[in-house]
Amino acid sequence: MASSSGNRSNKNGASSSHPLPPITSSRLYIANKAKEILATRDPTGINKLVTNLCYAKESDESSSLLYNTFKNHFPNLLAVKLIHAYRFMTTTAAFPSSSRSGLRAYPLELLTSLLIDVEVSNVALKTEALKDMKEHLNACLVEQETSDREFKLLSRIVSRVSVDFFIESIPWEELSSFIVSLNDKKMLLMFVELPTVLDEGFLKPLLENDLAFKIVKALFHQDDEEWCLALEAGFNLMLQLINLERKDLVWDSVYAIVSSVWEMVNVRKRDMVVRKGLLRLVRKVRGEAMRFRGREYEFVSRLALMIKRINGLGDDTKVAAKMIHDVLDRYYMGGTGLDSGFVQGLIGMHSA
């Protein structure tokens, strides 16, 4: 006789072979937990969620479900909560030092990913959320010691939210002052991540504190990584200055970059480093080209051609220079404001 135990149900009506999911995975639990975390400014709840996500086992579904609820339905609140979590997170000796470092940066990694998702979905963060984030970001940048990893993540976060700040006309003088206070390398690291929507009021303190000179100095530095960083920073500065019609400074930057590329290839024999730097410019153009007007398009196109024509450039590096133009054509949306005379006056006569 076959046993009937296989068909026996427990008191809740679930088959013993198909047990009920844990209560922490139920919709009611997730909704109540989300409400509990959202209802308080105390960071304990979000810190615990971030910690669980960072160290979660594959079998732990509740933390992922809760986070996805926030991400899908409350992206503005989640963005504020994550930077709040980073600001007030404390790590304990319960974890190895390497794990504590990973946990400390984890809310920034989550926030970076969230901001990318928000951008892709074409849903801008609300003004109130931006102002709250600005408060926490100012505190994180000025008051806290950060690892190199955390600083890079913070720079990317600043880059993404600053676009919305400028669009919403939310001033951010504290950011400009903070960048000025950094050492040369960190100043360039933060600057290269900034979008090409900065106004003259934001740029003025940076220029007055020798940003352009620091870029030129780093372009002729012996360290390969710092050279790539200076190339990015110089390119970004030129895009900012094109908007402000600072022809003198734009030409100085063009001359410094072209001269430095020539030296890297023909004197220092660092063609591979130049290629690496040019690929970073490809990434920058990919992220910015949709905001370009005709002036920026014409300038980037001609600069890429100038670099491609430098004597001594290897074939693969020439391809990288051509990629700048290819990506530009692919993502440029045909913005207004074309002024070929201005651009031609800058570099047209030097492109042969």
XYZ file of C-alpha atoms in Angstrom:
352
model
C 0.000 0.000 0.000
C 1.369 3.386 -0.988
C 1.979 5.762 1.843
C -0.317 8.738 2.052
C 2.325 10.859 3.795
C 3.480 12.339 0.478
C 0.080 13.955 0.008
C -0.298 15.072 3.618
C -0.623 18.830 4.126
C 0.419 20.887 7.111
C -1.972 22.995 9.166
C -1.538 25.981 6.851
C -2.631 23.936 3.839
C 0.768 23.711 2.173
C 2.097 20.410 0.919
C 5.152 19.198 2.825
C 6.956 18.939 -0.516
C 6.063 22.569 -1.318
C 6.488 24.566 1.887
C 5.278 28.125 2.197
C 7.805 30.830 1.365
C 9.340 32.524 4.378
C 7.302 35.332 5.872
C 10.076 37.812 5.061
C 9.382 37.248 1.348
C 5.668 38.050 1.561
C 4.304 41.187 -0.074
C 2.797 42.370 3.201
C 6.118 42.070 5.022
C 7.996 43.864 2.231
C 5.422 46.675 2.128
C 5.496 47.146 5.902
C 9.295 47.055 5.995
C 9.521 49.620 3.202
C 7.081 51.880 5.048
C 9.111 51.504 8.242
C 12.378 52.554 6.567
C 10.783 55.421 4.649
C 9.030 56.831 7.708
C 12.213 57.718 9.592
C 15.329 59.804 9.020
C 17.272 57.347 11.164
C 19.757 55.583 8.837
C 19.680 52.301 10.785
C 17.114 50.622 8.545
C 18.752 51.496 5.232
C 22.200 50.677 6.645
C 20.976 47.221 7.618
C 19.470 46.705 4.162
C 22.723 47.746 2.445
C 24.724 45.437 4.723
C 22.397 42.519 3.979
C 22.665 43.166 0.240
C 26.447 43.379 0.421
C 26.807 40.084 2.285
C 23.568 38.368 1.233
C 23.421 34.674 0.581
C 21.683 33.530 -2.587
C 18.873 32.074 -0.482
C 18.118 35.465 1.137
C 15.370 36.937 -1.046
C 13.824 39.464 1.324
C 16.603 42.061 1.070
C 16.595 41.941 -2.735
C 12.809 42.183 -2.844
C 12.838 45.145 -0.491
C 15.552 46.936 -2.465
C 13.749 46.340 -5.772
C 10.562 47.746 -4.235
C 12.434 50.935 -3.398
C 14.123 51.094 -6.802
C 10.975 50.526 -8.840
C 8.523 52.640 -6.850
C 10.534 55.156 -4.814
C 13.729 56.005 -6.768
C 13.905 59.558 -5.396
C 13.670 58.424 -1.786
C 16.090 55.566 -2.409
C 18.689 57.914 -3.914
C 18.555 60.127 -0.828
C 18.583 57.136 1.526
C 21.664 55.617 -0.118
C 23.819 58.739 0.149
C 22.458 59.143 3.687
C 23.528 55.566 4.420
C 27.049 56.210 3.146
C 27.332 59.399 5.165
C 26.424 57.749 8.464
C 27.562 54.171 7.912
C 29.960 52.778 10.494
C 31.693 49.451 9.982
C 32.637 47.165 12.836
C 35.378 44.674 13.526
C 32.880 41.887 12.931
C 34.080 41.850 9.309
C 37.630 41.577 7.935
C 39.191 44.925 6.998
C 38.863 44.188 3.262
C 35.171 43.410 3.711
C 34.629 46.572 5.760
C 36.116 48.609 2.917
C 33.752 46.943 0.448
C 30.751 47.558 2.693
C 31.662 51.216 3.118
C 31.639 51.785 -0.657
C 28.603 49.597 -1.349
C 25.863 52.256 -0.931
C 27.787 54.399 -3.427
C 27.885 51.495 -5.888
C 24.135 51.002 -5.475
C 23.513 54.728 -5.928
C 25.672 54.902 -9.060
C 23.719 51.995 -10.562
C 20.396 53.584 -9.565
C 21.285 56.913 -11.187
C 22.227 55.128 -14.415
C 18.849 53.333 -14.396
C 17.037 56.619 -13.754
C 18.890 58.280 -16.634
C 18.148 55.415 -19.027
C 14.444 55.549 -18.126
C 14.387 59.305 -18.869
C 12.894 60.037 -15.443
C 14.715 62.916 -13.764
C 15.073 63.050 -10.003
C 12.729 65.515 -8.311
C 14.007 68.888 -7.122
C 13.367 68.054 -3.461
C 15.395 64.849 -3.733
C 18.225 66.695 -5.505
C 18.420 69.284 -2.731
C 18.514 66.555 -0.059
C 21.235 64.722 -1.973
C 23.208 67.940 -2.299
C 23.165 68.386 1.480
C 24.496 64.869 2.077
C 27.029 65.065 -0.776
C 28.443 68.326 0.554
C 28.908 66.721 3.963
C 30.461 63.561 2.492
C 32.897 65.499 0.321
C 34.011 68.024 2.918
C 33.770 66.216 6.252
C 34.771 62.627 5.546
C 37.933 60.758 4.665
C 37.394 58.693 1.527
C 39.280 55.837 -0.064
C 40.333 56.141 -3.710
C 37.465 53.845 -4.668
C 34.937 55.911 -2.729
C 36.267 59.156 -4.207
C 35.857 57.848 -7.764
C 32.308 56.706 -7.019
C 31.452 60.040 -5.412
C 32.876 61.821 -8.475
C 30.623 59.802 -10.790
C 27.604 60.471 -8.590
C 28.407 64.192 -8.563
C 28.678 64.077 -12.362
C 25.247 62.542 -12.819
C 23.317 64.683 -10.354
C 25.066 67.926 -11.352
C 23.402 67.748 -14.778
C 20.013 67.907 -13.053
C 21.265 70.640 -10.723
C 22.204 72.900 -13.613
C 19.013 72.089 -15.528
C 16.943 72.932 -12.430
C 19.086 76.050 -11.785
C 20.111 74.766 -8.363
C 23.380 76.528 -7.455
C 26.237 74.397 -6.154
C 28.977 76.799 -5.095
C 30.153 74.329 -2.450
C 31.228 71.859 -5.144
C 33.400 74.395 -6.924
C 35.002 75.399 -3.604
C 35.575 71.748 -2.719
C 37.314 70.987 -6.029
C 39.605 73.988 -5.530
C 40.613 72.619 -2.102
C 41.804 69.260 -3.491
C 45.339 68.262 -4.386
C 46.201 68.350 -8.091
C 45.394 64.714 -8.866
C 42.061 64.644 -7.051
C 41.105 67.978 -8.589
C 41.564 66.467 -12.047
C 39.795 63.240 -11.029
C 36.728 65.187 -9.940
C 36.839 67.605 -12.873
C 36.974 64.946 -15.608
C 33.672 63.522 -14.370
C 31.807 66.840 -14.576
C 29.349 67.269 -17.475
C 29.748 69.975 -20.113
C 26.919 72.121 -18.733
C 28.925 74.209 -16.267
C 28.423 77.969 -16.220
C 31.088 80.641 -15.964
C 30.349 81.252 -12.287
C 31.203 77.633 -11.505
C 34.343 77.548 -13.648
C 35.786 80.894 -12.589
C 37.191 79.741 -9.198
C 38.754 76.695 -10.877
C 40.470 78.801 -13.526
C 41.604 81.334 -10.928
C 43.213 78.459 -9.004
C 45.281 77.367 -12.010
C 43.228 74.408 -13.243
C 44.508 74.941 -16.797
C 48.133 75.123 -15.616
C 47.750 71.954 -13.537
C 46.388 70.127 -16.576
C 49.314 71.232 -18.763
C 51.806 70.265 -16.053
C 50.278 66.780 -15.794
C 50.322 66.367 -19.597
C 54.106 66.407 -19.426
C 54.276 64.262 -16.281
C 56.170 60.977 -16.396
C 53.366 58.887 -14.877
C 51.228 57.172 -17.535
C 47.995 57.192 -15.518
C 48.341 60.877 -14.669
C 48.931 61.644 -18.355
C 45.656 59.936 -19.296
C 43.897 61.820 -16.519
C 45.311 65.141 -17.750
C 44.238 64.344 -21.321
C 40.662 63.777 -20.124
C 40.717 66.910 -17.988
C 42.131 69.041 -20.809
C 39.504 67.745 -23.216
C 36.735 68.439 -20.707
C 38.045 71.942 -20.034
C 38.101 72.741 -23.757
C 34.472 71.677 -24.087
C 33.532 73.923 -21.159
C 35.484 76.886 -22.565
C 34.027 76.511 -26.061
C 30.630 77.331 -24.526
C 32.076 80.463 -22.897
C 33.916 81.566 -26.066
C 37.264 81.659 -24.250
C 39.211 81.303 -27.484
C 42.576 82.072 -25.874
C 42.353 79.303 -23.289
C 40.867 76.821 -25.758
C 43.804 77.280 -28.133
C 46.311 76.976 -25.274
C 44.707 73.643 -24.317
C 44.635 72.377 -27.909
C 48.305 73.219 -28.375
C 49.251 71.528 -25.089
C 47.339 68.338 -25.913
C 48.624 67.993 -29.483
C 52.209 68.733 -28.391
C 51.960 66.254 -25.535
C 50.574 63.498 -27.771
C 53.433 64.091 -30.231
C 55.985 63.864 -27.408
C 54.393 60.730 -25.927
C 54.543 58.966 -29.291
C 57.840 60.194 -30.719
C 60.024 60.904 -27.676
C 58.719 58.728 -24.850
C 57.543 55.916 -27.166
C 54.251 55.545 -25.250
C 51.891 54.973 -28.157
C 49.900 52.447 -26.117
C 49.300 55.012 -23.363
C 48.081 57.540 -25.934
C 45.664 54.936 -27.263
C 44.380 54.295 -23.749
C 43.845 58.025 -23.238
C 42.028 58.429 -26.552
C 39.666 55.592 -25.673
C 38.763 57.519 -22.526
C 37.883 60.479 -24.732
C 35.659 58.148 -26.753
C 33.792 57.351 -23.530
C 33.488 61.060 -22.705
C 32.121 61.899 -26.146
C 29.656 59.009 -25.943
C 28.264 60.416 -22.700
C 28.186 64.073 -23.760
C 27.487 64.179 -27.518
C 23.710 64.292 -27.140
C 24.112 67.640 -25.337
C 26.517 69.087 -27.914
C 25.611 72.039 -30.061
C 27.117 72.610 -33.479
C 30.115 74.399 -32.006
C 31.168 71.481 -29.813
C 30.545 69.000 -32.634
C 32.769 70.928 -35.039
C 35.501 71.351 -32.447
C 35.664 67.689 -31.380
C 35.572 66.539 -34.997
C 38.522 68.737 -35.963
C 40.526 67.927 -32.833
C 40.144 64.188 -33.495
C 41.412 64.769 -37.039
C 44.409 66.754 -35.766
C 45.377 63.955 -33.383
C 44.926 61.294 -36.052
C 47.348 63.179 -38.345
C 50.173 63.401 -35.791
C 53.332 61.815 -37.211
C 54.420 58.599 -35.523
C 50.988 57.514 -34.331
C 50.539 53.734 -34.534
C 47.774 52.238 -36.655
C 45.723 51.080 -33.652
C 46.044 54.505 -32.038
C 44.870 56.143 -35.268
C 41.824 53.882 -35.075
C 41.180 55.115 -31.521
C 41.344 58.724 -32.765
C 38.913 57.870 -35.558
C 36.564 56.286 -33.000
C 36.150 59.706 -31.377
C 34.692 61.010 -34.627
C 32.615 57.870 -35.237
C 31.026 58.001 -31.769
C 30.454 61.732 -32.178
C 28.512 61.168 -35.400
C 26.528 58.345 -33.850
C 25.344 60.212 -30.737
C 25.241 63.854 -31.849
C 21.646 65.060 -32.058
C 22.231 68.072 -34.301
C 21.987 70.815 -31.682
C 21.816 74.441 -32.755
C 24.473 77.073 -32.398
C 26.901 76.096 -35.190
C 29.608 78.719 -35.542
C 32.178 77.345 -37.942
C 33.980 80.677 -38.008
C 34.730 80.496 -34.296
C 35.994 76.924 -34.503
C 37.889 77.526 -37.735
C 39.605 80.451 -36.089
C 40.690 78.171 -33.258
C 42.143 75.150 -34.967
C 41.122 74.955 -38.611
C 44.394 76.389 -39.907
C 46.375 73.921 -37.765
C 44.578 70.720 -38.809
C 46.640 70.023 -41.920
